[in-house]
Every structure is written in C-alpha cells, then in structure tokens.
C-alpha cells in the first residue's frame, strides 16, 4: 500500500511513483521521460525541489503573462475562495462571472456580445464549432456542416478540435476514421513582415466558392500558427479571408487562445488585420495562467441563429462552467492588463529578442530566426530532442521546452531585461552546440515528425 498521507505542498516528490503511475502530456507510461520537480514559482522564476531557480521562457505554455505569485491575482483568488469556490452555472449566476463577461464584451470587438465560459481551450473550440453548426440549423441550412481551415493549424486535443488541426503532422492519422474529415487549404505563406502575395488566398477562395454551400465556418489562429509551427503570417491574409467568408456566407471563427491578451503586440492578434470574428475563442492567458478557464464569444447574429435552431438552446453545459474562482482570477488578470503596461513591456521584449536572437541565423543548423511581440523562435534544420534539450536548458538556469524543430520562448511580459538575456543566451548556446556537434548525427535521427504538439 502506498503511503497517501504525506504532505503535498512542497514535497519531497516521489519521482518513482510519478514515473510509474502519472501520465504527463504526450508521454508514454512505459518509457517515461525525466520530469523536473517544481515546488514554487515567483515572478518569472520556477523554483525546483533542489532549490534551483529557472527563468521561465514558456509562461507555462503561454498563459502566465504577469509572472507567478502576483499579489493582485493571488488576493483576488483568495477573497473569492472564501466567498464561493464553485457553484453550478445551470440556473445560477454569480458576481465574478458577470464581471468577467462585462470585461470581455467591452474589450473585444463591438460585434461580439455573447460569452460562453468553458473550462479549457479545446472546449472553447468545441463550443465554437457547435455554435457554428447550430447557427446554420437555425438558418434552415443544416447541410452546412463542414469546417474549413488551413494546414499547420492547432486547435486542441479533443475530437472536433483535432479534426481541424494540421492533417499531416497532427493526430488525424493516429485516430483514422474516428476523426471527422474536414476541408484544408494550404497554410498561409506570406510572412508577417514581408510582402503579401495575393495568390496566397487563391486555394482557400477556391474551396469556399466550390463548397461554400456545405461549409459552416472557417477556423483559423489569427497571425500566429502556434503549436503547428510558430509561423507568423501576413495580416492581409486575414483581411482577405474575412471578405471571402462574407462573400460565401460562411462564419469566421478566430482561435485567439494562444495569441489573445497582448502576446503578438496587439491585445488580440486580429487587430493586426483590423477585422472582426463571428466567433472568438479565448483561453490560456485569460486567467493570467493561474487556473484553467476559456471563453467563446459570438455576435448577436450567431446567438440568434443558435436560438432559432430546432433545439432552441445552445447544447453545451460543462460541470465547471463559469467557475467563480477562475472568473475572479481572470478579472484580476484583465485588471492588470488594463493598467496598460503590457504594450510597452511586449514592445521592449520584441526589440530585445530581435537584437539578441538575430545572430543565431549564422549557426549551421539554424534555418530561421523570427520574432513577433513577446515570441522568439529559432528554427532548426532537424527535429530536436525535447527531453535532452530541456535538461541542458535547466543546467543553464532556464526553463525552455522546445518542440519539433523549434527552440522558442514566450516569456511573461514582466520579465526583466537581464532575465530575458539569460533566455536568449541559453537559446543561442544550445542552437550553436547543436550546430557544432550534432549536425552530422542527424541522419540517425528518429523519423522526422513535422508536427509535434506543443508538448
Ligand atoms: N487553440 C490554440 C491556438 C492553442 O494554442 C491551444 C493550446 N495550445 C488550444 C486551442 C487548446 O487549448 P487547451 O490546451 O487549453 O485545451
């Protein structure tokens, strides 16, 4: 019998139990990979069980924008915890949900007026897709059931979300016919800060004109394709896509789960293109990364269509919908953003990343270096060994978890210039090391995985 009465606040960590019994993201229970024990975090540092402090380059998968242990968010959550940690949302409402939804409606584009609170990004995407399908039922066009998207996308790990992830490197092949077949256009090719090539939109325009009658919605990550390759594409693509959706009577779902709340230099990435979504998915940084919460916003038009569908109601209602503790954390996080320090912080990070990462392009195994807002990417020639690099980075005093061919960071906005330098130094050191030593070994590399999820 395992002793279950041990303390759990700060260890010691039973690593053997962890490796034998606990699944980590995208992991095997048979060949478990080493995990790093974290017992606390402060500001932009993770504190390990052996006392080491690592500068965090990931914001805990792009969510923790204000840093850890922020007194304002902690206070909001503590106060809420003593009032009401959770209550069902069916037939009940509460102050933090109302306060949060008021903020979300006010800060997003004018046409987005209705909010559905869900528990994770993937569920926010499921909700968005269901809204689109029910909308067309309400419009007496129930044949509009297909979803159109672009390659290299990532929208989550649940089944409908998987169906719109990149069809080649994603999980389609793994789950075969269990995943709904959707329509895919090539990924946008024109780079964010390059010239726009109008032919970029041609394939998606063609799909919309040929099959618009059966397409309910287009879903896309605006400006940044995240887990599908950290690709920054041209705002003109989004502007053109918005027009095409209008022309062919198709809803536009923007998945801002990774980009929302300032990450790309605008509060929402769609603002780079000055367009509005019919349905908008938010998550990750919504609570400042303190607790899971996501939101799907839609326009009056979509909400009305849903209500005119045969069921008359929107068919979704998770147990922890609108969790008050999460809503309180989100309100506090949005209040911090409203102090408006983030535009300068993100702009400073962008400038520093551009200055400090640029020389990495000279290393033999580096194929591209790119920066947008508080996102810095070094793309390598070959898929990297995530576990090995993770521990090499830890030895250099930083927490960076590469995936696929990408060594990237998305630090908290509150990171100091010297902490950021620590991250960029480590990235360059590792990229150089791979270039100097590993380049000849790559022919032994495991079958190259084009898309490896953000794990
Ligand atoms: N959409 C995008 C754009 C994402 O980046 C992610 C997560 N990386 C998701 C959806 C899924 O969110 P979650 O992991 O919270 O389910």
CSV table of C-alpha atoms and ligand atoms in Angstrom, one decimal:
chain,number,residue,atom,x,y,z
A,1,UNK,CA,0.0,0.0,0.0
A,2,UNK,CA,1.3,3.4,-0.9
A,3,UNK,CA,1.5,6.0,1.9
A,4,UNK,CA,-1.0,8.6,0.9
A,5,UNK,CA,-0.8,10.8,3.9
A,6,UNK,CA,2.4,12.6,3.0
A,7,UNK,CA,2.3,16.4,2.7
A,8,UNK,CA,1.8,17.8,-0.8
A,9,UNK,CA,2.6,21.5,-0.6
A,10,UNK,CA,6.3,21.3,-1.2
A,11,UNK,CA,7.5,17.8,-1.4
A,12,UNK,CA,9.6,15.7,-1.3
A,13,UNK,CA,8.4,14.5,-4.7
A,14,UNK,CA,8.1,10.7,-5.2
A,15,UNK,CA,9.6,10.6,-8.7
A,16,UNK,CA,9.3,6.8,-8.9
A,17,UNK,CA,5.5,7.0,-8.3
A,18,UNK,CA,5.3,9.7,-10.8
A,19,UNK,CA,7.0,7.8,-13.5
A,20,UNK,CA,5.1,4.6,-12.8
A,21,UNK,CA,1.6,6.0,-12.4
A,22,UNK,CA,1.2,9.5,-13.7
A,23,UNK,CA,0.7,10.4,-17.3
A,24,UNK,CA,2.3,13.7,-18.5
A,25,UNK,CA,1.3,15.5,-21.7
A,26,UNK,CA,2.2,13.5,-24.8
A,27,UNK,CA,4.0,10.8,-22.9
A,28,UNK,CA,4.3,7.1,-22.6
A,29,UNK,CA,3.7,5.2,-19.4
A,30,UNK,CA,6.3,2.6,-20.5
A,31,UNK,CA,9.2,4.9,-21.4
A,32,UNK,CA,8.7,7.8,-19.1
A,33,UNK,CA,10.8,10.8,-19.6
A,34,UNK,CA,12.5,12.7,-16.8
A,35,UNK,CA,10.4,15.4,-15.3
A,36,UNK,CA,11.6,18.4,-13.4
A,37,UNK,CA,10.1,18.9,-9.9
A,38,UNK,CA,8.8,22.4,-9.3
A,39,UNK,CA,7.7,23.3,-5.7
A,40,UNK,CA,7.1,27.0,-6.1
A,41,UNK,CA,7.4,29.9,-8.5
A,42,UNK,CA,7.9,33.6,-8.0
A,43,UNK,CA,7.9,36.4,-10.6
A,44,UNK,CA,9.5,34.9,-13.8
A,45,UNK,CA,11.2,32.0,-12.0
A,46,UNK,CA,10.3,28.4,-11.3
A,47,UNK,CA,11.7,27.1,-8.0
A,48,UNK,CA,12.8,23.5,-8.1
A,49,UNK,CA,12.7,20.9,-5.4
A,50,UNK,CA,16.5,21.0,-5.2
A,51,UNK,CA,16.4,24.8,-4.6
A,52,UNK,CA,17.5,25.8,-8.1
A,53,UNK,CA,15.6,28.7,-9.8
A,54,UNK,CA,15.0,28.7,-13.5
A,55,UNK,CA,14.0,31.7,-15.6
A,56,UNK,CA,10.8,30.7,-17.3
A,57,UNK,CA,10.7,31.1,-21.0
A,58,UNK,CA,7.4,29.4,-21.6
A,59,UNK,CA,4.9,31.3,-19.3
A,60,UNK,CA,3.6,27.8,-18.6
A,61,UNK,CA,2.5,27.1,-22.1
A,62,UNK,CA,2.0,30.7,-23.0
A,63,UNK,CA,-0.5,31.5,-20.2
A,64,UNK,CA,1.3,33.1,-17.3
A,65,UNK,CA,1.7,36.6,-18.7
A,66,UNK,CA,2.1,38.6,-15.4
A,67,UNK,CA,4.5,36.1,-13.8
A,68,UNK,CA,3.9,33.8,-10.9
A,69,UNK,CA,2.6,34.6,-7.5
A,70,UNK,CA,1.3,38.0,-8.5
A,71,UNK,CA,-0.1,39.6,-5.4
A,72,UNK,CA,-3.2,41.1,-7.2
A,73,UNK,CA,-4.2,37.8,-8.7
A,74,UNK,CA,-3.5,35.8,-5.5
A,75,UNK,CA,-5.6,38.3,-3.5
A,76,UNK,CA,-8.5,38.1,-5.9
A,77,UNK,CA,-8.4,34.3,-5.8
A,78,UNK,CA,-8.1,34.2,-2.0
A,79,UNK,CA,-11.0,36.5,-1.5
A,80,UNK,CA,-13.1,34.5,-3.9
A,81,UNK,CA,-12.1,31.2,-2.4
A,82,UNK,CA,-13.5,32.3,1.0
A,83,UNK,CA,-16.8,33.5,-0.7
A,84,UNK,CA,-17.5,30.9,-3.2
A,85,UNK,CA,-15.1,28.5,-4.8
A,86,UNK,CA,-17.6,26.8,-7.1
A,87,UNK,CA,-21.3,26.7,-7.8
A,88,UNK,CA,-23.1,25.2,-10.7
A,89,UNK,CA,-23.9,27.6,-13.5
A,90,UNK,CA,-27.2,26.0,-14.6
A,91,UNK,CA,-29.9,28.3,-13.3
A,92,UNK,CA,-27.4,30.2,-11.2
A,93,UNK,CA,-25.1,33.2,-11.8
A,94,UNK,CA,-22.5,35.0,-9.6
A,95,UNK,CA,-20.6,38.3,-9.5
A,96,UNK,CA,-17.2,37.1,-10.9
A,97,UNK,CA,-18.9,35.6,-14.0
A,98,UNK,CA,-20.8,38.8,-14.7
A,99,UNK,CA,-17.8,41.0,-14.0
A,100,UNK,CA,-15.6,38.9,-16.3
A,101,UNK,CA,-18.1,38.7,-19.2
A,102,UNK,CA,-18.6,42.5,-19.0
A,103,UNK,CA,-14.9,43.0,-19.3
A,104,UNK,CA,-14.6,40.5,-22.2
A,105,UNK,CA,-17.5,42.1,-24.1
A,106,UNK,CA,-16.1,45.6,-23.6
A,107,UNK,CA,-12.5,44.7,-24.6
A,108,UNK,CA,-13.3,42.6,-27.7
A,109,UNK,CA,-14.7,43.9,-31.0
A,110,UNK,CA,-18.1,45.6,-30.9
A,111,UNK,CA,-19.9,42.8,-32.7
A,112,UNK,CA,-19.0,40.2,-30.0
A,113,UNK,CA,-21.7,40.5,-27.3
A,114,UNK,CA,-22.4,37.0,-26.0
A,115,UNK,CA,-20.0,34.8,-23.9
A,116,UNK,CA,-19.9,31.1,-23.2
A,117,UNK,CA,-17.4,30.3,-20.4
A,118,UNK,CA,-15.8,26.9,-20.7
A,119,UNK,CA,-13.0,25.1,-18.8
A,120,UNK,CA,-10.2,24.8,-21.4
A,121,UNK,CA,-9.1,26.0,-24.8
A,122,UNK,CA,-10.1,22.8,-26.5
A,123,UNK,CA,-13.6,23.0,-25.1
A,124,UNK,CA,-13.8,26.6,-26.2
A,125,UNK,CA,-13.1,25.4,-29.7
A,126,UNK,CA,-15.7,22.6,-29.4
A,127,UNK,CA,-18.2,25.2,-28.3
A,128,UNK,CA,-17.3,27.5,-31.2
A,129,UNK,CA,-17.8,24.7,-33.8
A,130,UNK,CA,-21.1,23.6,-32.2
A,131,UNK,CA,-22.3,27.3,-32.3
A,132,UNK,CA,-21.5,27.4,-36.0
A,133,UNK,CA,-23.4,24.2,-36.8
A,134,UNK,CA,-26.4,25.2,-34.7
A,135,UNK,CA,-26.4,28.6,-36.3
A,136,UNK,CA,-26.8,27.1,-39.8
A,137,UNK,CA,-29.5,24.8,-38.5
A,138,UNK,CA,-31.3,28.0,-37.3
A,139,UNK,CA,-30.9,29.4,-40.8
A,140,UNK,CA,-32.5,26.4,-42.4
A,141,UNK,CA,-29.2,25.3,-43.9
A,142,UNK,CA,-28.5,22.2,-42.0
A,143,UNK,CA,-26.3,20.9,-44.8
A,144,UNK,CA,-23.7,23.5,-43.8
A,145,UNK,CA,-21.7,21.1,-41.5
A,146,UNK,CA,-18.2,21.1,-42.7
A,147,UNK,CA,-15.4,23.2,-41.3
A,148,UNK,CA,-12.7,24.7,-43.4
A,149,UNK,CA,-9.3,25.5,-42.1
A,150,UNK,CA,-5.6,25.8,-43.1
A,151,UNK,CA,-2.7,23.4,-42.7
A,152,UNK,CA,-0.3,23.8,-39.9
A,153,UNK,CA,-3.1,24.8,-37.5
A,154,UNK,CA,-3.6,23.7,-33.9
A,155,UNK,CA,-6.8,24.0,-32.0
A,156,UNK,CA,-6.7,21.4,-29.2
A,157,UNK,CA,-6.7,17.7,-28.5
A,158,UNK,CA,-10.5,16.9,-28.2
A,159,UNK,CA,-12.1,15.2,-31.2
A,160,UNK,CA,-13.6,18.1,-33.1
A,161,UNK,CA,-10.6,20.3,-32.3
A,162,UNK,CA,-8.3,17.5,-33.6
A,163,UNK,CA,-10.3,17.4,-36.8
A,164,UNK,CA,-9.2,20.9,-37.6
A,165,UNK,CA,-5.6,20.5,-36.5
A,166,UNK,CA,-2.9,20.0,-39.2
A,167,UNK,CA,-3.9,16.9,-41.1
A,168,UNK,CA,-0.4,15.6,-41.8
A,169,UNK,CA,1.5,16.0,-38.6
A,170,UNK,CA,-1.5,16.2,-36.3
A,171,UNK,CA,-3.4,13.3,-34.8
A,172,UNK,CA,-5.6,12.5,-37.8
A,173,UNK,CA,-3.5,9.6,-39.0
A,174,UNK,CA,-3.4,8.2,-35.5
A,175,UNK,CA,-7.2,8.1,-35.0
A,176,UNK,CA,-8.2,7.5,-38.6
A,177,UNK,CA,-11.9,7.5,-39.3
A,178,UNK,CA,-12.8,8.5,-35.8
A,179,UNK,CA,-11.8,12.0,-36.7
A,180,UNK,CA,-14.3,13.9,-38.8
A,181,UNK,CA,-12.9,14.7,-42.2
A,182,UNK,CA,-12.7,18.5,-42.7
A,183,UNK,CA,-11.5,20.8,-45.5
A,184,UNK,CA,-7.9,22.1,-45.6
A,185,UNK,CA,-6.4,24.9,-47.6
A,186,UNK,CA,-2.6,25.3,-47.7
A,187,UNK,CA,-1.1,27.3,-44.7
A,188,UNK,CA,-0.7,31.0,-45.4
A,189,UNK,CA,2.8,31.6,-46.9
A,190,UNK,CA,3.2,35.3,-46.9
A,191,UNK,CA,5.3,36.2,-43.9
A,192,UNK,CA,4.0,38.7,-41.3
A,193,UNK,CA,6.5,41.4,-42.1
A,194,UNK,CA,7.1,40.6,-45.8
A,195,UNK,CA,5.2,41.4,-48.9
A,196,UNK,CA,1.8,39.9,-49.3
A,197,UNK,CA,1.4,37.5,-52.2
A,198,UNK,CA,-2.2,37.7,-53.3
A,199,UNK,CA,-2.0,34.1,-54.7
A,200,UNK,CA,-1.8,33.0,-51.0
A,201,UNK,CA,-5.6,33.3,-50.8
A,202,UNK,CA,-6.4,31.5,-54.0
A,203,UNK,CA,-6.7,27.9,-52.8
A,204,UNK,CA,-9.0,28.9,-49.8
A,205,UNK,CA,-11.0,31.2,-52.1
A,206,UNK,CA,-11.5,28.2,-54.5
A,207,UNK,CA,-12.6,25.9,-51.7
A,208,UNK,CA,-15.1,28.5,-50.5
A,209,UNK,CA,-16.5,29.1,-53.9
A,210,UNK,CA,-16.8,25.4,-54.7
A,211,UNK,CA,-18.0,24.1,-51.4
A,212,UNK,CA,-19.3,27.1,-49.5
A,213,UNK,CA,-22.8,25.6,-49.6
A,214,UNK,CA,-21.7,22.9,-47.2
A,215,UNK,CA,-19.2,24.9,-45.1
A,216,UNK,CA,-20.4,26.1,-41.7
A,217,UNK,CA,-17.3,28.0,-40.7
A,218,UNK,CA,-13.6,28.7,-41.3
A,219,UNK,CA,-11.5,28.4,-38.2
A,220,UNK,CA,-8.0,29.8,-38.0
A,221,UNK,CA,-5.4,31.1,-35.5
A,222,UNK,CA,-5.0,34.8,-36.4
A,223,UNK,CA,-1.4,35.9,-37.3
A,224,UNK,CA,0.4,33.2,-35.3
A,225,UNK,CA,0.1,29.5,-36.1
A,226,UNK,CA,1.4,28.3,-32.7
A,227,UNK,CA,1.8,24.6,-32.0
A,228,UNK,CA,1.6,23.9,-35.7
A,229,UNK,CA,5.0,25.6,-36.3
A,230,UNK,CA,5.2,29.0,-34.7
A,231,UNK,CA,4.5,30.6,-38.1
A,232,UNK,CA,3.7,34.4,-38.3
A,233,UNK,CA,1.7,35.2,-41.4
A,234,UNK,CA,0.6,38.3,-43.1
A,235,UNK,CA,-2.4,40.4,-41.8
A,236,UNK,CA,-3.6,40.8,-45.4
A,237,UNK,CA,-4.3,37.1,-45.5
A,238,UNK,CA,-6.8,37.5,-42.6
A,239,UNK,CA,-8.4,40.6,-44.1
A,240,UNK,CA,-8.9,38.7,-47.4
A,241,UNK,CA,-10.2,35.7,-45.5
A,242,UNK,CA,-12.8,37.8,-43.7
A,243,UNK,CA,-14.1,39.1,-47.0
A,244,UNK,CA,-14.2,35.7,-48.6
A,245,UNK,CA,-16.2,34.3,-45.6
A,246,UNK,CA,-18.7,37.2,-46.0
A,247,UNK,CA,-18.9,36.6,-49.8
A,248,UNK,CA,-19.6,32.9,-49.4
A,249,UNK,CA,-21.8,33.1,-46.4
A,250,UNK,CA,-19.5,31.2,-44.0
A,251,UNK,CA,-18.8,32.1,-40.4
A,252,UNK,CA,-15.3,33.1,-39.3
A,253,UNK,CA,-14.0,31.6,-36.1
A,254,UNK,CA,-10.8,33.1,-34.7
A,255,UNK,CA,-8.9,31.0,-32.3
A,256,UNK,CA,-7.1,33.5,-30.1
A,257,UNK,CA,-6.3,31.0,-27.4
A,258,UNK,CA,-2.6,31.4,-27.8
A,259,UNK,CA,-2.5,35.0,-29.2
A,260,UNK,CA,-5.1,36.8,-27.0
A,261,UNK,CA,-4.2,39.3,-24.4
A,262,UNK,CA,-1.2,41.0,-25.9
A,263,UNK,CA,1.2,38.2,-26.9
A,264,UNK,CA,1.7,39.4,-30.5
A,265,UNK,CA,1.9,43.1,-29.6
A,266,UNK,CA,-1.8,43.8,-30.1
A,267,UNK,CA,-4.4,43.0,-27.4
A,268,UNK,CA,-5.9,40.5,-29.9
A,269,UNK,CA,-4.0,39.3,-33.0
A,270,UNK,CA,-7.0,40.0,-35.2
A,271,UNK,CA,-6.3,43.7,-34.6
A,272,UNK,CA,-3.3,43.5,-36.8
A,273,UNK,CA,-5.7,43.0,-39.7
A,274,UNK,CA,-8.5,45.2,-38.3
A,275,UNK,CA,-11.2,42.6,-38.7
A,276,UNK,CA,-13.9,41.1,-36.5
A,277,UNK,CA,-14.7,37.5,-35.9
A,278,UNK,CA,-18.2,35.9,-35.8
A,279,UNK,CA,-16.9,33.6,-33.1
A,280,UNK,CA,-13.8,34.2,-30.9
A,281,UNK,CA,-12.1,31.6,-28.7
A,282,UNK,CA,-10.0,32.7,-25.7
A,283,UNK,CA,-8.1,30.8,-23.1
A,284,UNK,CA,-4.6,30.4,-21.7
A,285,UNK,CA,-3.7,33.9,-20.6
A,286,UNK,CA,-7.3,34.7,-19.8
A,287,UNK,CA,-6.7,34.0,-16.1
A,288,UNK,CA,-3.1,35.1,-16.3
A,289,UNK,CA,-2.3,31.4,-16.3
A,290,UNK,CA,-3.4,30.8,-12.7
A,291,UNK,CA,-6.2,28.4,-13.3
A,292,UNK,CA,-8.0,26.8,-16.2
A,293,UNK,CA,-10.7,28.9,-17.9
A,294,UNK,CA,-11.7,29.6,-21.5
A,295,UNK,CA,-14.3,31.7,-23.2
A,296,UNK,CA,-16.1,31.6,-26.6
A,297,UNK,CA,-17.6,34.9,-27.7
A,298,UNK,CA,-20.1,35.3,-30.5
A,299,UNK,CA,-22.1,38.0,-32.2
A,300,UNK,CA,-25.8,38.7,-31.8
A,301,UNK,CA,-26.4,37.2,-35.2
A,302,UNK,CA,-24.8,33.9,-34.3
A,303,UNK,CA,-26.6,33.8,-30.9
A,304,UNK,CA,-29.9,34.4,-32.7
A,305,UNK,CA,-29.3,31.7,-35.2
A,306,UNK,CA,-28.5,29.2,-32.5
A,307,UNK,CA,-31.7,30.1,-30.7
A,308,UNK,CA,-33.6,29.5,-34.0
A,309,UNK,CA,-32.1,26.0,-34.4
A,310,UNK,CA,-34.6,23.1,-33.7
A,311,UNK,CA,-33.4,22.7,-30.1
A,312,UNK,CA,-33.9,26.4,-29.4
A,313,UNK,CA,-31.0,26.4,-27.0
A,314,UNK,CA,-27.2,26.1,-27.2
A,315,UNK,CA,-26.4,22.4,-26.4
A,316,UNK,CA,-23.4,22.6,-24.1
A,317,UNK,CA,-23.1,22.9,-20.3
A,318,UNK,CA,-20.0,21.6,-18.5
A,319,UNK,CA,-20.0,20.9,-14.8
A,320,UNK,CA,-17.4,23.6,-14.0
A,321,UNK,CA,-18.8,26.2,-16.4
A,322,UNK,CA,-18.1,29.7,-15.2
A,323,UNK,CA,-16.1,28.6,-12.2
A,324,UNK,CA,-16.1,31.6,-9.8
A,325,UNK,CA,-12.5,31.1,-8.7
A,326,UNK,CA,-11.3,31.1,-12.3
A,327,UNK,CA,-13.5,34.1,-13.2
A,328,UNK,CA,-12.1,36.0,-10.2
A,329,UNK,CA,-8.5,35.2,-11.4
A,330,UNK,CA,-9.4,36.3,-14.9
A,331,UNK,CA,-10.9,39.6,-13.7
A,332,UNK,CA,-7.8,40.3,-11.7
A,333,UNK,CA,-5.6,39.5,-14.7
A,334,UNK,CA,-7.6,41.7,-17.0
A,335,UNK,CA,-7.4,44.5,-14.5
A,336,UNK,CA,-3.6,44.2,-14.6
A,337,UNK,CA,-3.7,44.3,-18.4
A,338,UNK,CA,-6.0,47.4,-18.2
A,339,UNK,CA,-3.2,49.2,-16.3
A,340,UNK,CA,-1.7,49.2,-19.8
A,341,UNK,CA,1.9,48.4,-19.1
A,342,UNK,CA,1.8,45.4,-21.4
A,343,UNK,CA,2.2,47.3,-24.7
A,344,UNK,CA,5.5,48.8,-23.6
A,345,UNK,CA,6.6,45.5,-22.0
A,346,UNK,CA,5.8,43.4,-25.1
A,347,UNK,CA,7.4,46.0,-27.3
A,348,UNK,CA,10.6,46.0,-25.2
A,349,UNK,CA,10.7,42.3,-25.3
A,350,UNK,CA,10.3,42.3,-29.0
A,351,UNK,CA,13.1,44.8,-29.5
A,352,UNK,CA,15.4,42.8,-27.2
A,353,UNK,CA,14.6,39.5,-28.8
A,354,UNK,CA,15.3,40.9,-32.3
A,355,UNK,CA,18.6,42.3,-31.2
A,356,UNK,CA,19.8,39.3,-29.3
A,357,UNK,CA,18.5,36.4,-31.4
A,358,UNK,CA,19.5,37.7,-34.8
A,359,UNK,CA,23.0,36.3,-34.9
A,360,UNK,CA,21.7,32.7,-34.3
A,361,UNK,CA,21.0,32.6,-38.1
A,362,UNK,CA,24.7,32.2,-38.6
A,363,UNK,CA,24.8,28.8,-36.9
A,364,UNK,CA,24.9,25.9,-39.4
A,365,UNK,CA,21.9,24.1,-38.1
A,366,UNK,CA,19.6,27.1,-37.8
A,367,UNK,CA,17.2,27.7,-40.7
A,368,UNK,CA,15.3,30.7,-39.5
A,369,UNK,CA,15.1,33.2,-36.6
A,370,UNK,CA,11.9,35.1,-36.1
A,371,UNK,CA,10.3,37.4,-33.5
A,372,UNK,CA,6.8,38.8,-33.1
A,373,UNK,CA,5.7,40.6,-29.9
A,374,UNK,CA,6.8,38.5,-26.9
A,375,UNK,CA,7.6,35.5,-29.1
A,376,UNK,CA,11.1,34.5,-30.1
A,377,UNK,CA,11.8,31.5,-32.3
A,378,UNK,CA,14.9,29.8,-33.5
A,379,UNK,CA,14.0,27.2,-36.1
A,380,UNK,CA,16.5,24.3,-36.5
A,381,UNK,CA,17.1,22.2,-39.5
A,382,UNK,CA,16.0,19.0,-37.8
A,383,UNK,CA,13.7,17.9,-35.1
A,384,UNK,CA,15.3,18.4,-31.7
A,385,UNK,CA,15.4,16.1,-28.7
A,386,UNK,CA,13.0,17.8,-26.4
A,387,UNK,CA,13.9,15.9,-23.2
A,388,UNK,CA,17.7,16.3,-23.7
A,389,UNK,CA,17.4,20.0,-24.5
A,390,UNK,CA,15.1,20.6,-21.6
A,391,UNK,CA,17.7,19.4,-19.2
A,392,UNK,CA,20.5,21.2,-21.0
A,393,UNK,CA,18.5,24.4,-20.6
A,394,UNK,CA,17.9,23.7,-16.9
A,395,UNK,CA,21.7,23.4,-16.5
A,396,UNK,CA,21.9,26.9,-18.0
A,397,UNK,CA,19.3,28.2,-15.4
A,398,UNK,CA,16.3,28.5,-17.7
A,399,UNK,CA,13.1,26.7,-18.4
A,400,UNK,CA,12.7,26.2,-22.2
A,401,UNK,CA,10.8,23.3,-23.7
A,402,UNK,CA,11.4,23.1,-27.5
A,403,UNK,CA,9.2,21.1,-29.8
A,404,UNK,CA,9.6,19.8,-33.3
A,405,UNK,CA,12.4,21.9,-34.9
A,406,UNK,CA,11.6,24.9,-32.8
A,407,UNK,CA,13.6,26.4,-29.9
A,408,UNK,CA,11.2,29.2,-28.9
A,409,UNK,CA,10.3,31.3,-25.9
A,410,UNK,CA,7.1,33.1,-24.9
A,411,UNK,CA,8.2,34.7,-21.6
A,412,UNK,CA,5.9,36.5,-19.1
A,413,UNK,CA,5.5,40.2,-20.0
A,414,UNK,CA,7.0,41.2,-16.7
A,415,UNK,CA,10.4,39.6,-17.4
A,416,UNK,CA,13.4,41.8,-16.8
A,417,UNK,CA,16.0,42.6,-19.5
A,418,UNK,CA,18.6,40.6,-17.7
A,419,UNK,CA,16.3,37.6,-17.3
A,420,UNK,CA,15.4,37.8,-21.0
A,421,UNK,CA,19.1,37.9,-21.8
A,422,UNK,CA,19.6,34.7,-19.8
A,423,UNK,CA,16.9,33.1,-22.0
A,424,UNK,CA,18.3,34.3,-25.3
A,425,UNK,CA,21.9,33.4,-24.3
A,426,UNK,CA,20.8,29.9,-23.5
A,427,UNK,CA,18.8,29.6,-26.8
A,428,UNK,CA,21.8,30.6,-28.8
A,429,UNK,CA,24.2,28.5,-26.8
A,430,UNK,CA,22.1,25.4,-27.4
A,431,UNK,CA,21.5,26.2,-31.1
A,432,UNK,CA,25.2,26.7,-31.6
A,433,UNK,CA,26.0,23.5,-29.7
A,434,UNK,CA,23.6,21.6,-32.0
A,435,UNK,CA,25.2,23.2,-35.0
A,436,UNK,CA,28.8,22.4,-33.8
A,437,UNK,CA,28.3,18.9,-32.6
A,438,UNK,CA,25.1,17.2,-33.6
A,439,UNK,CA,24.8,18.2,-37.2
A,440,UNK,CA,26.4,15.0,-38.6
A,441,UNK,CA,24.4,12.8,-36.3
A,442,UNK,CA,21.1,13.8,-37.7
A,443,UNK,CA,20.9,11.1,-40.2
A,444,UNK,CA,20.4,8.7,-37.3
A,445,UNK,CA,17.5,10.8,-36.0
A,446,UNK,CA,14.2,9.2,-35.4
A,447,UNK,CA,11.7,9.6,-38.3
A,448,UNK,CA,11.2,13.3,-38.6
A,449,UNK,CA,7.9,14.4,-37.1
A,450,UNK,CA,6.7,17.5,-38.9
A,451,UNK,CA,4.3,18.5,-36.3
A,452,UNK,CA,4.8,17.7,-32.7
A,453,UNK,CA,2.2,19.2,-30.4
A,454,UNK,CA,3.3,21.9,-28.0
A,455,UNK,CA,4.4,19.2,-25.6
B,1,LIG,N1,-6.1,26.6,-29.6
B,1,LIG,C1,-4.8,27.0,-29.7
B,1,LIG,C2,-4.5,28.1,-30.7
B,1,LIG,C3,-3.9,26.6,-28.8
B,1,LIG,O1,-2.6,27.0,-28.8
B,1,LIG,C4,-4.3,25.6,-27.8
B,1,LIG,C5,-3.3,25.1,-26.8
B,1,LIG,N2,-2.0,25.1,-27.1
B,1,LIG,C6,-5.6,25.2,-27.8
B,1,LIG,C7,-6.5,25.7,-28.7
B,1,LIG,C8,-6.1,24.2,-26.8
B,1,LIG,O2,-6.2,24.7,-25.5
B,1,LIG,P1,-6.1,23.8,-24.2
B,1,LIG,O3,-4.8,23.1,-24.2
B,1,LIG,O4,-6.4,24.7,-23.1
B,1,LIG,O5,-7.2,22.8,-24.4
